[in-house]
Short mmCIF file of C-alpha atoms and ligand atoms in Angstrom, two decimals:
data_model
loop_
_atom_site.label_atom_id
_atom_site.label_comp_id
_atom_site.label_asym_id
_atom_site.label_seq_id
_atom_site.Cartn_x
_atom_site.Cartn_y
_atom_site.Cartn_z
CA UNK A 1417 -50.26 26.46 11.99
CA UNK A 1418 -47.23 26.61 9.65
CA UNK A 1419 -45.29 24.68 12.97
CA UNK A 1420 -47.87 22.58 13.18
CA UNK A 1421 -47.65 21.37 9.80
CA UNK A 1422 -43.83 20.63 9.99
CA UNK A 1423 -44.53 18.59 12.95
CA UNK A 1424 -46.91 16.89 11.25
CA UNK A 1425 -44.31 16.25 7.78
CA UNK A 1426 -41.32 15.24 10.51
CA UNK A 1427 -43.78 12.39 12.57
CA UNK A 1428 -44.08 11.18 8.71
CA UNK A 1429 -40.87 11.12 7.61
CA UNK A 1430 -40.09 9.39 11.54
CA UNK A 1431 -43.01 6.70 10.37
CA UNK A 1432 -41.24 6.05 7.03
CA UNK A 1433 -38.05 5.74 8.58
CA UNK A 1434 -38.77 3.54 11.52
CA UNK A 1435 -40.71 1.28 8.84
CA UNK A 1436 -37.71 0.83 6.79
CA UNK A 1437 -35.64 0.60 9.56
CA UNK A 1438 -38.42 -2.80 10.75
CA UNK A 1439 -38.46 -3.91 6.85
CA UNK A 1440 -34.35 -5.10 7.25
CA UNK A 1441 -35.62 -7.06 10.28
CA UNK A 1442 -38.61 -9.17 10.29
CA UNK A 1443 -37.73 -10.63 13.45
CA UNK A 1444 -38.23 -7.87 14.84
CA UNK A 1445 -35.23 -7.05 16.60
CA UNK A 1446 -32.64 -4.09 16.20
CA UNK A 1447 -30.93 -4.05 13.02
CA UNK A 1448 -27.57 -4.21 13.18
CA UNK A 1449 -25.59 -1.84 11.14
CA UNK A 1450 -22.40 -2.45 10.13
CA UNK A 1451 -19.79 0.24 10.53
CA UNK A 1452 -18.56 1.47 6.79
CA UNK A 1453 -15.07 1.88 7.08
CA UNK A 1454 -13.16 3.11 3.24
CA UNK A 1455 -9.28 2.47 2.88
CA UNK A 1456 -7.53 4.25 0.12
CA UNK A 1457 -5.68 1.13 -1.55
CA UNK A 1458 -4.85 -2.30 -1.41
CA UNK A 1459 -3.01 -3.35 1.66
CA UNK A 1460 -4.79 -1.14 3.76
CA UNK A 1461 -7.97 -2.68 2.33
CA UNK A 1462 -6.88 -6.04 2.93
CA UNK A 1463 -5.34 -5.53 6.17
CA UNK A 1464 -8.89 -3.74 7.42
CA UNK A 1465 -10.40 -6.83 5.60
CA UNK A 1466 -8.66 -9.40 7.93
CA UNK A 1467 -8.97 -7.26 11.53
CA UNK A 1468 -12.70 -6.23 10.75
CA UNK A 1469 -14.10 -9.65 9.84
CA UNK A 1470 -17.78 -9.55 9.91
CA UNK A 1471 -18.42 -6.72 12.12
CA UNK A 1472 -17.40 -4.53 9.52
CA UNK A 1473 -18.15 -3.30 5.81
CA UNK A 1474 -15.05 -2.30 3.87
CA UNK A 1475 -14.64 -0.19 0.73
CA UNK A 1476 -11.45 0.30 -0.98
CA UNK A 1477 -10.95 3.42 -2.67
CA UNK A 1478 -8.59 2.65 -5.45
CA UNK A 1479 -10.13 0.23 -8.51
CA UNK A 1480 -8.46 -2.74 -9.01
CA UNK A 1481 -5.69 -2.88 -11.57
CA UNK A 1482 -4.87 0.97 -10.49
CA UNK A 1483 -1.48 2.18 -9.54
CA UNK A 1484 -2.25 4.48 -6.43
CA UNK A 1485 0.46 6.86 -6.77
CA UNK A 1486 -1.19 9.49 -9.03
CA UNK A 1487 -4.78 8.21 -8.79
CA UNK A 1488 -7.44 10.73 -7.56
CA UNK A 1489 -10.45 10.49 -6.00
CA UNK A 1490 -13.68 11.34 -8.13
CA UNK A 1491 -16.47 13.90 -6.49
CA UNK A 1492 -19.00 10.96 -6.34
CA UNK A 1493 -16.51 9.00 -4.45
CA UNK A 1494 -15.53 12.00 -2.22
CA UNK A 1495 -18.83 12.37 -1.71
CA UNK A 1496 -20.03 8.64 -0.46
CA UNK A 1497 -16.47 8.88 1.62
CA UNK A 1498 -17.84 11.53 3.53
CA UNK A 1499 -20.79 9.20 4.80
CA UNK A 1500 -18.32 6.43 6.04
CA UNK A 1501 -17.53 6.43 9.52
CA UNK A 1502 -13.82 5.88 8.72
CA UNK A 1503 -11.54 6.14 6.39
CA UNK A 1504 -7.55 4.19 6.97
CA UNK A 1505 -5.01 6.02 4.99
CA UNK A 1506 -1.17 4.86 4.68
CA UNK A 1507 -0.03 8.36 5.26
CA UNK A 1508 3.85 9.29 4.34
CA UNK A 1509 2.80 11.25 1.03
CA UNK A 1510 0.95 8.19 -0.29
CA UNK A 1511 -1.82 10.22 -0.63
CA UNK A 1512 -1.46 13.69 -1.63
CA UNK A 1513 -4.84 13.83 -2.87
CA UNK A 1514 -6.47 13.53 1.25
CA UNK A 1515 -4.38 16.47 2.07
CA UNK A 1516 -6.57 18.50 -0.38
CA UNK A 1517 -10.08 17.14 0.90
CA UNK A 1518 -9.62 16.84 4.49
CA UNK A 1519 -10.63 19.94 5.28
CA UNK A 1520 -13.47 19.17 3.61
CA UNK A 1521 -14.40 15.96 4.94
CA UNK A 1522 -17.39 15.97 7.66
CA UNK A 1523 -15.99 15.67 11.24
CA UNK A 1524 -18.03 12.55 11.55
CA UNK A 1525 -14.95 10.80 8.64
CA UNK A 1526 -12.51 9.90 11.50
CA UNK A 1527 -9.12 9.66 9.06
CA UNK A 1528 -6.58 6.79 10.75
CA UNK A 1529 -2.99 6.89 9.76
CA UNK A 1530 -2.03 3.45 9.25
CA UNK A 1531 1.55 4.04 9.50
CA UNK A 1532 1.40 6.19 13.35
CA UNK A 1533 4.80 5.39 15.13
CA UNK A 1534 6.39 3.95 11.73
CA UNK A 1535 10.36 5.82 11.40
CA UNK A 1536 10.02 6.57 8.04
CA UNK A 1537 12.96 6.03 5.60
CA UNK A 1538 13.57 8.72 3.43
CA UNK A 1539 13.87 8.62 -0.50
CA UNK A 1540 17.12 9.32 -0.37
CA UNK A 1541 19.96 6.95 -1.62
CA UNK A 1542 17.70 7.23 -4.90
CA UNK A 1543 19.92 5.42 -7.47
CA UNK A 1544 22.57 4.41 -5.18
CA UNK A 1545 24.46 7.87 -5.81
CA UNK A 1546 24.17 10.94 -4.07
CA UNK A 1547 27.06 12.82 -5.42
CA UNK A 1548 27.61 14.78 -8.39
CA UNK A 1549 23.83 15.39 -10.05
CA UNK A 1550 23.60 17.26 -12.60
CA UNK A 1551 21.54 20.50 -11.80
CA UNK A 1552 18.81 20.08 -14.39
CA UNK A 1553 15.49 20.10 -13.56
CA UNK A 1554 15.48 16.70 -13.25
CA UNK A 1555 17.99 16.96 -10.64
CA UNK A 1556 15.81 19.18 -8.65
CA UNK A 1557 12.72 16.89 -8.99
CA UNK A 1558 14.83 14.00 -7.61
CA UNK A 1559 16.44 16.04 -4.61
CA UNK A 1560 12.83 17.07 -3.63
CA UNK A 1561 12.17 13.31 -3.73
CA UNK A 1562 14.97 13.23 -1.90
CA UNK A 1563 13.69 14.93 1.29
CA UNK A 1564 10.46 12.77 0.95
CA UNK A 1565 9.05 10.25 3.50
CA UNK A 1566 9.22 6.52 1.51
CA UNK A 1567 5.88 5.34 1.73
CA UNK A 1568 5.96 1.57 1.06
CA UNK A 1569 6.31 0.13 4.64
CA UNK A 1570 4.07 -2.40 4.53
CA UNK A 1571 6.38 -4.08 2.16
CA UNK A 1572 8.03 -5.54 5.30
CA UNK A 1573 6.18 -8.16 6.84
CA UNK A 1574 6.99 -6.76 10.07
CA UNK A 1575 5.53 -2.91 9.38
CA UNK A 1576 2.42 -4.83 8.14
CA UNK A 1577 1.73 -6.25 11.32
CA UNK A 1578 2.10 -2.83 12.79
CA UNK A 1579 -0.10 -1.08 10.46
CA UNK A 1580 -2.61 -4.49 11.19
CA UNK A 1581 -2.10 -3.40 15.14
CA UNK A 1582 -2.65 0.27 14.15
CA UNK A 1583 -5.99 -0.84 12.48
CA UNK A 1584 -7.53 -2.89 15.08
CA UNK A 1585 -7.05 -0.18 17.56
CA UNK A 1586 -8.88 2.18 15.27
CA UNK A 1587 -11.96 -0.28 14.86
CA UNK A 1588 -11.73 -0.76 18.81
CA UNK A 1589 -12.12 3.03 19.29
CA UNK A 1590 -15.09 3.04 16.82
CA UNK A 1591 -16.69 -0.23 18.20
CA UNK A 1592 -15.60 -0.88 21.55
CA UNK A 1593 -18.20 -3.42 21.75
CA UNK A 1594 -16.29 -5.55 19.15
CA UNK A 1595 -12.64 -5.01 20.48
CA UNK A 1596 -11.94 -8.05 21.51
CA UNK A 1597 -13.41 -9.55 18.20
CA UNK A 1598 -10.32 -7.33 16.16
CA UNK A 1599 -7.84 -8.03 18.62
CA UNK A 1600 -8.54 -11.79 18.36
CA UNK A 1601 -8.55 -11.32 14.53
CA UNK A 1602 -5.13 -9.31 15.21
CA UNK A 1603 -3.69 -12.21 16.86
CA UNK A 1604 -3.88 -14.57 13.93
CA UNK A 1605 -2.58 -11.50 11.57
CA UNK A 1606 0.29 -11.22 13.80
CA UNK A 1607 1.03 -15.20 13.81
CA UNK A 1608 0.98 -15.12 9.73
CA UNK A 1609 2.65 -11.92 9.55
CA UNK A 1610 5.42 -13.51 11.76
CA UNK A 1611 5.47 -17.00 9.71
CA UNK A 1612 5.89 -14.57 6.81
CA UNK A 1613 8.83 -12.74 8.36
CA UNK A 1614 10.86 -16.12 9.39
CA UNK A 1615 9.93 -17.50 5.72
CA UNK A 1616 11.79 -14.62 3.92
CA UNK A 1617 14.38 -15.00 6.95
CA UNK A 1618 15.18 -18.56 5.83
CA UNK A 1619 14.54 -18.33 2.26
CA UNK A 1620 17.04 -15.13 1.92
CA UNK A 1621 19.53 -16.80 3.93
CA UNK A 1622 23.10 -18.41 2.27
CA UNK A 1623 21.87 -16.85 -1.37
CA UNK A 1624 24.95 -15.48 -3.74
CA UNK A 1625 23.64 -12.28 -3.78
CA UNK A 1626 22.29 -9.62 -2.34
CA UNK A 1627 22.07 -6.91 -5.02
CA UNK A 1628 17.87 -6.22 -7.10
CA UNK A 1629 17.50 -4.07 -9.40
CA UNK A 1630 13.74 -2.79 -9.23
CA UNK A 1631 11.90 -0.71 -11.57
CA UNK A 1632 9.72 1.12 -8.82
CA UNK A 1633 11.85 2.27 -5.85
CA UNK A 1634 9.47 0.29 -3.07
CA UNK A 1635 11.41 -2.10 -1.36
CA UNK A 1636 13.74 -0.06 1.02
CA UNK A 1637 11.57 -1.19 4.12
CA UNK A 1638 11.60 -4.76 2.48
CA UNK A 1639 15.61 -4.39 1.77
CA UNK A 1640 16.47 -3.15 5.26
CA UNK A 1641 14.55 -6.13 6.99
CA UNK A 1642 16.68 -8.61 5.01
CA UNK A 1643 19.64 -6.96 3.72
CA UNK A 1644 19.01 -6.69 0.73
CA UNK A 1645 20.87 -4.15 -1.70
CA UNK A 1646 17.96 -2.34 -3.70
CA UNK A 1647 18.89 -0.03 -7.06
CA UNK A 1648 15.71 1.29 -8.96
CA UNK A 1649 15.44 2.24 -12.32
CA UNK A 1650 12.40 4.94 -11.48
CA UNK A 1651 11.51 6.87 -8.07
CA UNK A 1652 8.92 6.63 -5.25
CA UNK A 1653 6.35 7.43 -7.61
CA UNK A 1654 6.99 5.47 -10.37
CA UNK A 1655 6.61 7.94 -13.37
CA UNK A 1656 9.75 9.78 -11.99
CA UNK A 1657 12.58 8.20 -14.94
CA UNK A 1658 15.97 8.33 -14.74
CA UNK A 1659 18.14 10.74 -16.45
CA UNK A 1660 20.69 8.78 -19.05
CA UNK A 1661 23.87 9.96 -16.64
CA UNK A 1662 21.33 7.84 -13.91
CA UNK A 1663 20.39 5.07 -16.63
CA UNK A 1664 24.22 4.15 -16.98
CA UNK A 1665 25.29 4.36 -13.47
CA UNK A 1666 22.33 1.38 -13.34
CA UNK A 1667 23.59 -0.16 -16.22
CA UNK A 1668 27.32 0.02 -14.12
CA UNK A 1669 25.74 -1.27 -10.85
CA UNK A 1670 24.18 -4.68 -13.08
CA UNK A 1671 27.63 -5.18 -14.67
CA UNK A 1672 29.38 -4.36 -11.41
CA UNK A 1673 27.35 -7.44 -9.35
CA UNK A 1674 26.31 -9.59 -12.53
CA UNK A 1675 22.69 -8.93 -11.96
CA UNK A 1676 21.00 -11.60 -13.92
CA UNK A 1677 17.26 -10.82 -13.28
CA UNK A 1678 15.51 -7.10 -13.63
CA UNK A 1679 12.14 -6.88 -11.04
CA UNK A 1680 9.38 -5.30 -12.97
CA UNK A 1681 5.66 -4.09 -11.08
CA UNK A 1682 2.61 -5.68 -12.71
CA UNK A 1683 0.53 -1.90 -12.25
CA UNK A 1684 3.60 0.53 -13.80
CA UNK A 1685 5.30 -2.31 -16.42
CA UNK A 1686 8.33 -0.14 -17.52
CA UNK A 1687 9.85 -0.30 -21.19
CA UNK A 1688 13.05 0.90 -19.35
CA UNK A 1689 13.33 -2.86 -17.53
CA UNK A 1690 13.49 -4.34 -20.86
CA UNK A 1691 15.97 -1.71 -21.97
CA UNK A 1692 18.01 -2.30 -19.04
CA UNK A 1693 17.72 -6.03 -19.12
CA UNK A 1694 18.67 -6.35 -22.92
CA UNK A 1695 21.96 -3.84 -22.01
CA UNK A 1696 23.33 -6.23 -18.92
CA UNK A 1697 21.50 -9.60 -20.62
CA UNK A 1698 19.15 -10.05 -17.73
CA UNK A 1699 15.87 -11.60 -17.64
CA UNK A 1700 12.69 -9.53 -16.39
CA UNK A 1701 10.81 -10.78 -13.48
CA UNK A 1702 7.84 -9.66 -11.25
CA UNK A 1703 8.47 -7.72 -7.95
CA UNK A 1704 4.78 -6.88 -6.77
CA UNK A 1705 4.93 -3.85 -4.94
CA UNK A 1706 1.07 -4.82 -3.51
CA UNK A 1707 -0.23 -1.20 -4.25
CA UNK A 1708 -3.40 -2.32 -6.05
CA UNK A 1709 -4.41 -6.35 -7.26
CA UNK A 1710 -5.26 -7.09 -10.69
CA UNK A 1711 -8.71 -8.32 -11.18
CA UNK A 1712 -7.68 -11.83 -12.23
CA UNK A 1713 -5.75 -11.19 -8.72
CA UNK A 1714 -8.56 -11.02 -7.29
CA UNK A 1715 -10.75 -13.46 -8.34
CA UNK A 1716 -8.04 -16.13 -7.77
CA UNK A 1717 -8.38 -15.01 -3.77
CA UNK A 1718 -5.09 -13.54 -3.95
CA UNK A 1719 -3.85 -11.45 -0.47
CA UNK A 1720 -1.22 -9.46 1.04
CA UNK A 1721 0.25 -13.05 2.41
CA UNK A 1722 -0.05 -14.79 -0.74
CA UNK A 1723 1.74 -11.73 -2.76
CA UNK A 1724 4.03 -12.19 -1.18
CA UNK A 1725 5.05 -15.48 -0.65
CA UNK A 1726 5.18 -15.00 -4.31
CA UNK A 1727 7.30 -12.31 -4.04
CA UNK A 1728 9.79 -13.89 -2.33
CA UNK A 1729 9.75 -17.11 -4.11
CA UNK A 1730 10.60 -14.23 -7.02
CA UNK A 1731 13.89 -13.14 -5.05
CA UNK A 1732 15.00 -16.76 -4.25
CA UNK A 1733 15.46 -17.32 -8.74
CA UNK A 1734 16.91 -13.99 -8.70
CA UNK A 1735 19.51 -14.49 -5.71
CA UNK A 1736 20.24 -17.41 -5.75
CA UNK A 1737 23.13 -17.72 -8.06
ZN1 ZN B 378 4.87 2.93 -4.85
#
């Protein structure tokens, strides 16, 4: 009787379901889900954005306007994660907050590292100079950093497209049906990431300097593509601040190559760049490491490619003379 009666509730709750299910499609055919995938921040978003089309629902975990580096996932969010079929993360320490939860996560949340078969730089080579530190605690923080995986590789157009390629293999294992929809839409990735790539090739080329001074240490990927000399007032995260015996060796480097310009990060704005830039008279401009997009960002249909185009349109003023 009692088994009976469950029966009876489960046929019900099958009724209901099936009825909703018919609701979404009043032609009558099967509904077609989309596949929820979640990224944890901006490029990744993006990136997912451009390979998954319409086959595919994205939902970025980091608000906009939000520097990712300390940001932390809140329970409700954890918790609507764990229904999403997927979730891309950048890996390299850019999110210390997944190695907490994914243990937790439901084996159903398959977690793709964006950056698989990416040699990661290390943070070393923090401030341009390795010898000598003082053994303060600050000291210590900054040779831990120093043994830490640099995160920011999608900073070079390049490492983009592999993280893009990375993606659309992901979405192909999750909807096979659909792979050659993401590998067509990885195909015209790849042809603007390359455009990208020669346009920072030409653009960088036959400038009087090579030498930025940065106030978020995030373009060693970017530097190494186009030999470019980076020196950065804070660390990989950027709430790590340089000690004064740091500050002046900074100050030396800006003399030492007449550094006119000082690249500041729209989502971690440092008073230390205007310090810096009133001590070697230089002028502040915008380096946008692309970890999150301001809402007005956003609403003017800003993207990775558009960033930076801007970006380097940024280094041109500052190089060029
Ligand atoms: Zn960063």
């Amino acid at each position: 009787m009692k088994k009976g009666y469950l029966l009876f509730l489960l046929l019900c709750l099958g009724v209901l379901f099936m009825t909703g299910c018919g609701e979404q499609t009043p032609t009558g055919g099967a509904a077609i889900e989309k596949k929820v995938v979640y990224t944890t921040f901006f490029p990744l978003y993006d990136f997912t954005k451009k390979i998954g089309g319409e086959k595919i629902e994205v939902v970025n975990m980091v608000p906009a306007g939000i520097e990712p580096h300390d940001w932390e996932p809140s329970p409700q969010l954890l918790g609507s994660l764990s229904e999403a079929e997927m979730l891309v993360s950048n890996g390299l320490g850019m999110e210390p907050w997944l190695d907490k939860v994914s243990g937790s996560l439901p084996a159903s949340v398959v977690v793709v590292n964006a950056s698989a078969g990416i040699e990661p730089l290390k943070g070393a080579k923090d401030h341009g100079h390795d010898q000598e530190k003082e053994k303060d605690d600050h000291a210590a923080e900054e040779e831990k950093h120093d043994e830490m995986p640099d995160p920011h590789v999608w900073l070079d157009p390049l490492l983009a497209l592999q993280q893009a390629r990375n993606i659309a293999t992901a979405l192909s294992s999750l909807d096979p049906d659909n792979a050659t929809y993401y590998f067509n839409n990885l195909a015209a990735f790849q042809a603007e990431a390359e455009a990208l790539d020669q346009a920072f090739r030409e653009g960088l080329s036959g400038l009087a300097r090579r030498e930025i001074i940065v106030t978020h240490l995030a373009f060693a990927y970017l530097s190494r593509r186009y030999e470019l000399e980076q020196v950065s007032i804070s660390g990989l995260s950027p709430h790590i601040e340089p000690s004064p015996a740091q500050m002046k060796e900074i100050v030396a480097f800006g003399r030492k190559y007449d550094v006119r310009y000082v690249f500041d990060a729209p989502l971690s704005t440092s008073r230390l760049a205007t310090v810096l830039a009133e001590e070697i008279g230089a002028q502040i401009l915008v380096l946008n490491p692309l970890e999150g997009l301001t809402e007005q960002e956003i609403s003017a249909g800003d993207d990775y490619f558009s960033v930076m185009r801007r970006n380097l349109e940024q280094l041109k003023i500052a190089l060029r003379e």
